[in-house]
Coordinates of C-alpha atoms in Angstrom, one line a residue:
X1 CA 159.7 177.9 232.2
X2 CA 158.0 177.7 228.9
X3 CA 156.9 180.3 226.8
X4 CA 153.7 181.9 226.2
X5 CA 154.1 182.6 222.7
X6 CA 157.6 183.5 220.6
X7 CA 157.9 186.8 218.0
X8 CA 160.8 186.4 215.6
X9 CA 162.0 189.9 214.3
X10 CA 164.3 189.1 211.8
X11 CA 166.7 191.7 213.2
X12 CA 169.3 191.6 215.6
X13 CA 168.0 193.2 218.8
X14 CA 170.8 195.1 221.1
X15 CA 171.6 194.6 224.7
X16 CA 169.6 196.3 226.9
X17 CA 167.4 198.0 223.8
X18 CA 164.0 196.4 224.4
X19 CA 161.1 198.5 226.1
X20 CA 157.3 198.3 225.9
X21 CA 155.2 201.3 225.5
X22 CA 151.6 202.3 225.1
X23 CA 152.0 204.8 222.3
X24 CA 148.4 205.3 221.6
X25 CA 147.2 204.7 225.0
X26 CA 145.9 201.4 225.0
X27 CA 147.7 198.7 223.0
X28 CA 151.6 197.9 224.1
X29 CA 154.0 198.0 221.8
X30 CA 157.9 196.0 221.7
X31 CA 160.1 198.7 220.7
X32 CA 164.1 197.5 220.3
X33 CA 167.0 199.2 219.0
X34 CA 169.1 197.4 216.1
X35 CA 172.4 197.7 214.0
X36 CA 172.7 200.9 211.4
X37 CA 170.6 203.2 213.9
X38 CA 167.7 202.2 213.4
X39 CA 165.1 201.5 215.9
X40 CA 161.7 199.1 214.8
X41 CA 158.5 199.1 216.8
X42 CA 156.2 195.9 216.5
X43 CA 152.7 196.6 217.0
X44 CA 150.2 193.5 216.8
X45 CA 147.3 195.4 217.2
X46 CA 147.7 197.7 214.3
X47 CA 144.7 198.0 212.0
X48 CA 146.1 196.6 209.2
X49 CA 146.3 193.3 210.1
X50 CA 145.9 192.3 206.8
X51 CA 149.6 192.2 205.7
X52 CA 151.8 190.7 208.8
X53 CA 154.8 193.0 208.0
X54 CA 152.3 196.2 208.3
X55 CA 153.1 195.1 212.3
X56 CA 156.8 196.2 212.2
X57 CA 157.6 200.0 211.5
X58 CA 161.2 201.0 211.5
X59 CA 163.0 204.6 212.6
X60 CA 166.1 205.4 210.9
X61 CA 167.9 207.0 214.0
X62 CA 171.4 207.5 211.4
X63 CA 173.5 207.3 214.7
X64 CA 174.5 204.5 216.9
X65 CA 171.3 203.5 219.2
X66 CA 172.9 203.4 223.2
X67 CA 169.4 203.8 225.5
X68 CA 165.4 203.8 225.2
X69 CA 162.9 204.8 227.7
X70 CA 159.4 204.9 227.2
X71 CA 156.8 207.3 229.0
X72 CA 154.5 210.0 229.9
X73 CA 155.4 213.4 230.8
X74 CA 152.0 214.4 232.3
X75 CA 149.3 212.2 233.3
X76 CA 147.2 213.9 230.9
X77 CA 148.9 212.8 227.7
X78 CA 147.4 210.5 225.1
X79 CA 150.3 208.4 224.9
X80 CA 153.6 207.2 225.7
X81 CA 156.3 209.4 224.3
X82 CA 159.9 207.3 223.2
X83 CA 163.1 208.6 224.0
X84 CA 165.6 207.6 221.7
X85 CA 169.4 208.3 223.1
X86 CA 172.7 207.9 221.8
X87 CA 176.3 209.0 221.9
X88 CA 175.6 212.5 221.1
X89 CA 172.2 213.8 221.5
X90 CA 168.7 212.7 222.7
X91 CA 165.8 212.6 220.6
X92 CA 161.6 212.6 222.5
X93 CA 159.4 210.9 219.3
X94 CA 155.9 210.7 219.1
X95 CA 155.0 207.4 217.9
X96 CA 151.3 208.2 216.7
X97 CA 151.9 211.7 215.2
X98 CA 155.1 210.7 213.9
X99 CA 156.9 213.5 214.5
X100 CA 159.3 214.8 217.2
X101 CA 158.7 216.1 220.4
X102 CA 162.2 217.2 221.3
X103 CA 165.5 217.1 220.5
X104 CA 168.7 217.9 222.7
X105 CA 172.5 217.8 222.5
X106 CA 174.6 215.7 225.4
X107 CA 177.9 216.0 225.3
X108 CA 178.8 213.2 227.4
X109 CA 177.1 210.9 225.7
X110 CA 173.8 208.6 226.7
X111 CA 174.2 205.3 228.0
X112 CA 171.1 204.9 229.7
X113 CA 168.0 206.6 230.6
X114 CA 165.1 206.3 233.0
X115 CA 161.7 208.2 233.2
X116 CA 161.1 209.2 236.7
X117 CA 160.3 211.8 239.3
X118 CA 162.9 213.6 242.1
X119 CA 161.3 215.0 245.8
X120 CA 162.1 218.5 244.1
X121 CA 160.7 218.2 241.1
X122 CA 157.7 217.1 241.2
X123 CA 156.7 216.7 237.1
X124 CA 158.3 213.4 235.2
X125 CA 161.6 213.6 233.6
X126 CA 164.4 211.6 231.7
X127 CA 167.0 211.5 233.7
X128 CA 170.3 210.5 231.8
X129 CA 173.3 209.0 232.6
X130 CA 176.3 209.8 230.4
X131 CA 179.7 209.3 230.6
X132 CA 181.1 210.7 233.8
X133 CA 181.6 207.5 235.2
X134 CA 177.5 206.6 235.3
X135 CA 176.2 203.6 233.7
X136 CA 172.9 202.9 235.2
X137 CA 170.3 203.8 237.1
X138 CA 167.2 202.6 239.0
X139 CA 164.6 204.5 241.2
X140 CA 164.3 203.0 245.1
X141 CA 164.7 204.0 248.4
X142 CA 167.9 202.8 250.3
X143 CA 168.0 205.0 253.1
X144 CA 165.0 205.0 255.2
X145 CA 164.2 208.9 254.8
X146 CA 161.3 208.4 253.3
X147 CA 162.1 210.1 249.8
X148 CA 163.0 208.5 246.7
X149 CA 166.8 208.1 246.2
X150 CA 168.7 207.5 242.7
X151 CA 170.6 204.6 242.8
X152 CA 173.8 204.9 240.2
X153 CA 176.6 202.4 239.1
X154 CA 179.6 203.0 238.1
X155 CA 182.4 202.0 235.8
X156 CA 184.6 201.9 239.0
X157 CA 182.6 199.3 241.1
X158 CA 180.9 201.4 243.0
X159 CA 176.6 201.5 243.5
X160 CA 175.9 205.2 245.2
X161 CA 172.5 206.9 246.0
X162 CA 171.7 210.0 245.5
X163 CA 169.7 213.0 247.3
X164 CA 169.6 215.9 244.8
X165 CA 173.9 215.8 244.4
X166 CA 174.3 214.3 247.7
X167 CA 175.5 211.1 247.9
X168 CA 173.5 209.2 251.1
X169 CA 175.3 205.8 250.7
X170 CA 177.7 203.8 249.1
X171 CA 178.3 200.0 248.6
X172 CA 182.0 198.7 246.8
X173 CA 181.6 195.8 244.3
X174 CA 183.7 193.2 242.8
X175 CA 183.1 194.4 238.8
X176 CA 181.4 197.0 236.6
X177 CA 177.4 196.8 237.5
X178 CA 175.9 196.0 234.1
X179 CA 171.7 196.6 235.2
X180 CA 170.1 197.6 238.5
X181 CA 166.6 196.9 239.4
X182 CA 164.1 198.1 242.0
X183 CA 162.0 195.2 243.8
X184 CA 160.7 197.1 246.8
X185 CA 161.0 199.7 249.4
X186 CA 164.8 199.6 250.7
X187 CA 165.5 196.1 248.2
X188 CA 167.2 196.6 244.8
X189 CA 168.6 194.0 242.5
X190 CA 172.2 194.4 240.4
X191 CA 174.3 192.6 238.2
X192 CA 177.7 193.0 237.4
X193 CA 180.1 192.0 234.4
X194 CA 181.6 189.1 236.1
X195 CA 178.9 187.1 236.3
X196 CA 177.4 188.1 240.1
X197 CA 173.8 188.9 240.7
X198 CA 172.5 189.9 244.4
X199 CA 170.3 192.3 245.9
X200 CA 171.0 194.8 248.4
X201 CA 168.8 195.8 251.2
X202 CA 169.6 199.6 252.2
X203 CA 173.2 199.4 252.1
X204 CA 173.7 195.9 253.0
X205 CA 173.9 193.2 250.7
X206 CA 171.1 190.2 251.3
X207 CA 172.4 187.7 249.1
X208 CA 174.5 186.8 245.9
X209 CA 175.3 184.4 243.4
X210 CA 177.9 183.8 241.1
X211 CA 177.9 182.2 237.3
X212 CA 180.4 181.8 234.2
X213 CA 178.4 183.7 232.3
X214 CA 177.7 187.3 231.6
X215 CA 174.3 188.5 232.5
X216 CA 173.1 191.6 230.3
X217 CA 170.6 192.6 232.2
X218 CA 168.3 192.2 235.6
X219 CA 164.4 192.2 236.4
X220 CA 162.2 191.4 239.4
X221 CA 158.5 189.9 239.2
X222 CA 156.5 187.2 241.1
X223 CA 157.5 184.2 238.6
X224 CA 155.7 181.3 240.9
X225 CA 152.5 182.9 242.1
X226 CA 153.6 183.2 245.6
X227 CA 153.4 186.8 246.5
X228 CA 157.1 187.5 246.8
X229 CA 159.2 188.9 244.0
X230 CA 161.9 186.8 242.3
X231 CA 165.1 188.1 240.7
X232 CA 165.9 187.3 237.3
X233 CA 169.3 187.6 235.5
X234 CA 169.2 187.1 231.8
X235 CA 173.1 185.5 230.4
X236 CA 174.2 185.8 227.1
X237 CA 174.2 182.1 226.1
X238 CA 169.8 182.7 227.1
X239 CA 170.3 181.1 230.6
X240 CA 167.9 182.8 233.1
X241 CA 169.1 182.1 236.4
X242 CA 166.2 183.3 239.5
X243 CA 166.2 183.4 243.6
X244 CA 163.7 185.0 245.5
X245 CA 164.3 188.5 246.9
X246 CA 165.3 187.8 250.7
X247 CA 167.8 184.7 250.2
X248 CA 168.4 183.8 246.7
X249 CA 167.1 180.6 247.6
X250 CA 166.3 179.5 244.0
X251 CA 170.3 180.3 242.9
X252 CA 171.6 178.9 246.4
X253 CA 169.6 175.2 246.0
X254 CA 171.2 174.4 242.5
X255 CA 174.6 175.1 244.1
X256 CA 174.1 173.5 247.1
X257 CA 172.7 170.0 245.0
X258 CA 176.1 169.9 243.1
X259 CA 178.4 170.0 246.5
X260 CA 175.8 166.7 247.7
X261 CA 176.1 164.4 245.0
X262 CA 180.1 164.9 245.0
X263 CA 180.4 164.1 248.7
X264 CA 178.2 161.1 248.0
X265 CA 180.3 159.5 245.2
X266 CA 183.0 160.0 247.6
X267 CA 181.2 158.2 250.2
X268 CA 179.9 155.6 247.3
X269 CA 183.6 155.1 246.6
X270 CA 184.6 154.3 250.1
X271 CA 181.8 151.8 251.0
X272 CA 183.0 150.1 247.8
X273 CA 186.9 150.0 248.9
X274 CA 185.4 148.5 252.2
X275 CA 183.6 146.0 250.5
X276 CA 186.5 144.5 248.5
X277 CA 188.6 144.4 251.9
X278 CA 186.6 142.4 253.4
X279 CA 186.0 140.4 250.9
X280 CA 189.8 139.5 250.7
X281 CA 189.9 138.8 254.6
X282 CA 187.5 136.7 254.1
X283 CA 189.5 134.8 250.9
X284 CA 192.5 135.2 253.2
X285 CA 190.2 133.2 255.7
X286 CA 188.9 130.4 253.7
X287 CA 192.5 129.6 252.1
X288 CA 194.1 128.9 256.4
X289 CA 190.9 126.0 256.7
X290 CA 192.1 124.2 253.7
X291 CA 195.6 123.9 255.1
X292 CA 197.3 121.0 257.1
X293 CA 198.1 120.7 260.9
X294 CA 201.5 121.1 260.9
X295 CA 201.1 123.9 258.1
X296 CA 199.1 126.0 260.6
X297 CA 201.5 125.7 263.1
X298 CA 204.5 127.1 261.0
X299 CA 201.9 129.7 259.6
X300 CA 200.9 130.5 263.1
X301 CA 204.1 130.9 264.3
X302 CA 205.3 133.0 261.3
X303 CA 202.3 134.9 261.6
X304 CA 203.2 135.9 265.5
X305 CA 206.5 137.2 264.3
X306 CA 204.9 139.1 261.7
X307 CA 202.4 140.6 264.1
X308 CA 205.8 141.6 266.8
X309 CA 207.5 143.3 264.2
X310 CA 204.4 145.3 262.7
X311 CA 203.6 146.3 266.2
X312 CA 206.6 147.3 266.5
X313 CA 206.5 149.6 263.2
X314 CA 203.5 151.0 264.1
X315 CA 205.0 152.4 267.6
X316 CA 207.8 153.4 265.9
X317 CA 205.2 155.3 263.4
X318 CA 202.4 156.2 266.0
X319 CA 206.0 158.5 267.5
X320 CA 206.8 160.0 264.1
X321 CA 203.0 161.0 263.2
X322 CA 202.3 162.0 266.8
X323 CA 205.9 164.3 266.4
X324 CA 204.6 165.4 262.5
X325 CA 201.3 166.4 264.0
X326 CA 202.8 167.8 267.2
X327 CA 204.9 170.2 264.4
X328 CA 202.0 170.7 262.8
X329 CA 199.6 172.0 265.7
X330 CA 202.6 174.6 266.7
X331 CA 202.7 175.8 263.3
X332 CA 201.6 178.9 262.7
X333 CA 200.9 181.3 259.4
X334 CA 201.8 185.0 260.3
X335 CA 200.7 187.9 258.3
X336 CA 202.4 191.3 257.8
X337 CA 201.6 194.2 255.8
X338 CA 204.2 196.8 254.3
X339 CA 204.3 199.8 251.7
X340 CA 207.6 202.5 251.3
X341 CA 207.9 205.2 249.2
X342 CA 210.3 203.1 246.8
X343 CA 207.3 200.4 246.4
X344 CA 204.6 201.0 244.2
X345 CA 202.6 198.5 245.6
X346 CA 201.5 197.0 248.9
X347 CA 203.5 194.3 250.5
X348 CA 202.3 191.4 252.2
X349 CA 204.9 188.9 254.3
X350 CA 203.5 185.5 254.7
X351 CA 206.2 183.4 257.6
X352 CA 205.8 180.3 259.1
X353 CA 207.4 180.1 262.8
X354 CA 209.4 176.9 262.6
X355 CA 211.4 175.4 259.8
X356 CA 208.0 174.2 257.3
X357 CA 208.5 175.5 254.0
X358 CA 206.1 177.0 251.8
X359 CA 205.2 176.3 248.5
X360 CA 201.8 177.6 247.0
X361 CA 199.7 180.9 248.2
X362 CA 196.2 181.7 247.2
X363 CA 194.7 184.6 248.0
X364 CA 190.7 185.3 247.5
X365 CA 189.0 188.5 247.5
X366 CA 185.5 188.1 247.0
X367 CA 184.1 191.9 248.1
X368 CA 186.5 194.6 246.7
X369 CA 187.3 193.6 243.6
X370 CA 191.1 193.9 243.8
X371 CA 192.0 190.9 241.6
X372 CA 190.8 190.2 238.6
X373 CA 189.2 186.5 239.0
X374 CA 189.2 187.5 243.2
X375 CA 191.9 185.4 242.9
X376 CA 195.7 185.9 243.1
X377 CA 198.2 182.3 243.0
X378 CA 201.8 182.8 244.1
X379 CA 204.1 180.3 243.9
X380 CA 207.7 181.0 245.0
X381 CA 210.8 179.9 242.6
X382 CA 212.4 178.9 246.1
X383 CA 210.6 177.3 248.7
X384 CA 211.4 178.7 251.9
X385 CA 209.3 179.8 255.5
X386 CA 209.0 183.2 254.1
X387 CA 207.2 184.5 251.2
X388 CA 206.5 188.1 250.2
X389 CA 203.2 188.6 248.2
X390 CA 203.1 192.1 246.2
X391 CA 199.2 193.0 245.4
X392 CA 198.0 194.7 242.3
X393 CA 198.1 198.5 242.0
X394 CA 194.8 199.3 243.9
X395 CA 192.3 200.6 241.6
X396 CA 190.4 202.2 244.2
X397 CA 190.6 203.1 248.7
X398 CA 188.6 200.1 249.9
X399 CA 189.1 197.9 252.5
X400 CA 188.5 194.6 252.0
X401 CA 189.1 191.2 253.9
X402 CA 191.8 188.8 252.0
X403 CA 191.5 185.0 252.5
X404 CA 194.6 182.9 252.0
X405 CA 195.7 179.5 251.6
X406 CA 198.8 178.5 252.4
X407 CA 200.5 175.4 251.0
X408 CA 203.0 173.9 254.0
X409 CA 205.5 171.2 253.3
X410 CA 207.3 170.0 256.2
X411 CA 208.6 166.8 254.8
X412 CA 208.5 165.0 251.4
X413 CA 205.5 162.9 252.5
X414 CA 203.2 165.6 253.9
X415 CA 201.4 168.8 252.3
X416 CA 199.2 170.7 254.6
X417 CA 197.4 174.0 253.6
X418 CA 196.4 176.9 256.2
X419 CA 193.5 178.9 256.2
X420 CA 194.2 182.4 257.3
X421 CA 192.4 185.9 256.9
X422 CA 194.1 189.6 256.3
X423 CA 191.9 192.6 257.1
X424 CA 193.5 195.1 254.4
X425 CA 192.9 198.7 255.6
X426 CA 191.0 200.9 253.0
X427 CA 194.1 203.6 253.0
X428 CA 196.5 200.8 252.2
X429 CA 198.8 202.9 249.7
X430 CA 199.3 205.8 252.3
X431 CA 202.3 205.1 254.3
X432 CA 203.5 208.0 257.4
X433 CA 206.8 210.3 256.2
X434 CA 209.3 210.1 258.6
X435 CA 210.2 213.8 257.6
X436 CA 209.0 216.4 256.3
X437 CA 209.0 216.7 252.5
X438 CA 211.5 219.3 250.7
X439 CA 209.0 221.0 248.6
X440 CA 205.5 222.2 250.6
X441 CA 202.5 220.4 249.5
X442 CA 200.0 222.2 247.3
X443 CA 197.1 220.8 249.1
X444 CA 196.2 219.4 252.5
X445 CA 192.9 217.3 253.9
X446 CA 190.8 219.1 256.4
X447 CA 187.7 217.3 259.2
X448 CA 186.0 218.6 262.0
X449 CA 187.3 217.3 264.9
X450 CA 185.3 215.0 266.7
X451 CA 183.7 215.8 270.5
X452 CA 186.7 213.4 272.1
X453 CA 190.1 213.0 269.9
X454 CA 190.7 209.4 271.5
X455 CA 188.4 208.6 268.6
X456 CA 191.2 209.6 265.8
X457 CA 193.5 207.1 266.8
X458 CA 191.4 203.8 266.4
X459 CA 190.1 205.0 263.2
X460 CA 193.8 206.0 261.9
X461 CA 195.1 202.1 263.1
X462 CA 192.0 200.9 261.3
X463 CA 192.8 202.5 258.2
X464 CA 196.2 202.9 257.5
X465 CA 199.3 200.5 258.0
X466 CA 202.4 200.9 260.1
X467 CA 201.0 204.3 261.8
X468 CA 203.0 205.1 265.3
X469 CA 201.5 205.5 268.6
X470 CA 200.0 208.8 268.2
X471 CA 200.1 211.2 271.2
X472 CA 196.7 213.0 271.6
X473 CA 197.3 216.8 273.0
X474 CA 193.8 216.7 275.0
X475 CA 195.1 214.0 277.3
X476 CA 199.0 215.9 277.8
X477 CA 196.3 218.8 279.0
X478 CA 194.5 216.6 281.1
X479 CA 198.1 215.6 282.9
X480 CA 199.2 219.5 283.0
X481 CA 195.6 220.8 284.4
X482 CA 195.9 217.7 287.4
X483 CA 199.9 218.5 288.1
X484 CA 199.1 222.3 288.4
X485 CA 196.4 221.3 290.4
X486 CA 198.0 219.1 293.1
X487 CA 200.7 221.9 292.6
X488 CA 198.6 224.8 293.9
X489 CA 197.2 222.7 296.8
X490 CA 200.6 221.8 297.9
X491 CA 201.1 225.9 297.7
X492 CA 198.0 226.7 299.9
X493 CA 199.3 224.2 302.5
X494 CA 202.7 225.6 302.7
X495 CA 201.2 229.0 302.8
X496 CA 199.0 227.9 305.5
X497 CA 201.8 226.9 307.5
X498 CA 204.1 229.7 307.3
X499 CA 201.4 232.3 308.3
X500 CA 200.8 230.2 311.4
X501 CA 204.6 230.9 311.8
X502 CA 205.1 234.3 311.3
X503 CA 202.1 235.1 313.5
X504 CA 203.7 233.3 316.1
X505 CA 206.8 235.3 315.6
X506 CA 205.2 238.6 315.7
X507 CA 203.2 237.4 318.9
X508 CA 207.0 236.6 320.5
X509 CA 208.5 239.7 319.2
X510 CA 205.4 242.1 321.1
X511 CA 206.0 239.9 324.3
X512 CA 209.4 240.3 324.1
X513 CA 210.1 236.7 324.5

């Protein structure tokens, strides 16, 4: 991409401090925020066009610029109106009257800002995020109820919508979300501090891509002319990576191109190796013509002993590989998962089930953000067929999907490396007490029971570790209600029974038999 034309400020211009408004209406306006607390407005249609520095006004802010949003209130006013935030208040300035229009304390702080509207309220608004956690905010609508949701992220990973101060839906992420974006009904964009930019569709995430570098903020717009909205991340070394909307497929072709051209100098590499072997069978080839008679007899003959004794090796090898790859195919990575109250952390127990050793695990987690990298490398001082893995302290109740890699050696020859997958449970840190604590608990967790309780027990094996068979009351009623049952019919049938006899009896006793 080239660019249309290039402004050079002179001024250092802060992340995420560059908005364009229509102060008077009509002509746009760059308006950044800089160092000292100042805030300069560049205005290239001003009247006084005379003297080129005339075009940049500055606003000495005297605090610490965090957020600007530009706007109108009502529909009705002449102008935008700026909204100046920082650490400690909020400030509404009217460009073209220079003068304020408001002024209001925040006590947690401003660290971003967006005009907007709420299904309530129906006039525009700033709404603010401070620092209770919120970091940014963008106006779409996730859910499919037909309203306008606000779409928050969080210091701790998390991107929630709101509904008034319901939260609707939640989606866990791998770092802190740096920007979020709106591209359509039900499609946002974000980007978080690790590098990652995707977009989510609902609650479901379409697509994402991963860089070394830091992006500082996101936008969507049609950038090719094709109709469809692109994502845009913006790095700080001025790298704009894009990929359209549905697939990323602008990010996902400049990754794919790098895994081709390795796999063909691999391929380069063995045509070559191929090429010089044949080139010395045939050197091999042309040296036997020049020899003598007699000479190819002894070489012949040499040559058939050579050929025995290498077919010979290669049984005796064709048995040890087929017995290494026989181990190999019955070996088998198990997985087990452990926490106690005299742990801190979660325990994982990576075995083999014969006598392979192992020497390396990696473990990737590319969704919850549990490592820091998604990457955790253990390598044990000892190798042996067991290895215990302790995980992090969990920052947060997620459950996530851990890939691993083990590293096998079963001899000094071979190195062979297993793919498994652990599904971590999101309540990984709770573990059962096998009695009941001295001291009462303060406080206690209480849910409406569901319309069958067999659906407690799936849910409690899916989200804790080591839970006991649990024994659901309903179905011990179930078995009472069918015993008392077969009980009272076996009753009415004995009862049954001995009327018929003691009418008989009275019918004897009035005969007098």
């Amino acid at each position: 991409m080239l660019p249309s034309f290039k402004l050079h400020m002179h001024h250092a211009i802060l992340d995420r401090l560059a908005k364009v408004g229509k102060y008077d209406g009509t002509h746009p306006s760059l308006t950044c925020g800089t160092s000292s607390g100042k805030v300069f407005l560049h205005n290239p249609h001003d009247k006084n066009e005379d003297d080129a520095a005339q075009a940049v006004r500055f606003l000495n802010i005297n605090r610490d610029v965090s957020a600007l949003c530009v706007g109108k209130f009502r529909d009705q006013d002449a102008g935008d109106t700026l909204i100046v935030g920082t650490h400690a208040n909020i400030l509404g300035y009217n460009v073209e009257k220079n003068s304020d229009a408001f002024y209001k304390d925040v006590p947690d702080g401003v660290n971003t800002m967006l005009f907007g509207t709420l299904p309530n309220i129906p006039s525009r608004m700033v709404m603010v995020g401070g620092n209770c956690s919120i970091q940014v905010r963008a106006e779409i609508t996730p859910s499919r109820r037909g309203n306008e949701e606000l779409v928050v992220g969080s210091d701790d990973y998390e991107i929630r919508a709101f509904q008034a101060e319901d939260v609707v839906c939640e989606c866990s992420e791998t770092g802190r979300i740096v920007d979020l974006t709106s591209i359509q009904r039900h499609l946002f964009g974000y980007a978080l501090d690790n590098g990652t930019v995707g977009v989510y569709k609902n609650s479901h995430r379409v697509w994402r891509v991963k860089s070394k570098n830091i992006p500082t903020s996101i936008t969507a717009f049609d950038i090719n002319g094709d109709g469809e909205l692109e994502v845009r991340g913006y790095l700080f070394e001025g790298n704009a990576p894009d990929g359209t909307s549905k697939d990323g497929g602008g990010a996902a072709t400049s990754l794919l191109a790098d895994e081709i051209s390795a796999e063909e100098k691999e391929v380069q590499a063995l045509i070559k190796a191929k090429a010089g072997l044949v080139g010395q069978l045939k050197a091999y080839e042309n040296a036997g013509l020049k020899t003598t008679k007699g000479t190819n007899v002894r070489v012949a003959t040499t040559t058939k002993y050579d050929h025995l004794n290498k077919l010979d090796l290669y049984g005796f090898n064709r048995v040890c590989v087929s017995t290494l790859v026989k181990r190999y195919l019955l070996t088998s990575i198990a997985i087990t998962a452990s926490t106690t109250i005299s742990h801190e952390n979660v325990e994982l127990t990576v075995s083999t089930e014969n006598e392979s050793v192992i020497k390396m695990i990696v473990i990737f987690d590319y969704d919850a953000g549990i490592f820091d990298g998604e990457s955790l490398v253990i390598r044990p001082a000892t190798p042996a067929p067991k290895a215990t893995v302790q995980l992090p302290t969990l920052k947060k109740n997620v459950a996530a999907t851990l890939h691993f890699r083990v590293g096998n050696r079963g001899n000094g020859n071979v190195f062979h490396v297993f793919e498994e997958t652990f599904a971590l449970p999101k309540f990984a840190d709770f573990f059962p007490l096998k009695a009941a604590p001295p001291v009462r608990p303060s406080g206690c967790v209480k849910f409406k029971r569901p319309i069958r309780m067999q659906q407690v027990q799936p849910w409690v094996k899916a989200s804790f570790l080591q839970t006991d068979v649990l024994r659901v009351s309903e179905t011990d009623v179930d078995d009472y209600n069918s015993i008392r049952l077969k009980l009272t019919g076996d009753m009415a049938d004995d009862s049954n029974q001995l009327k018929h006899l003691v009418i008989r009896a009275e019918d004897a006793r009035i005969l007098h038999d």
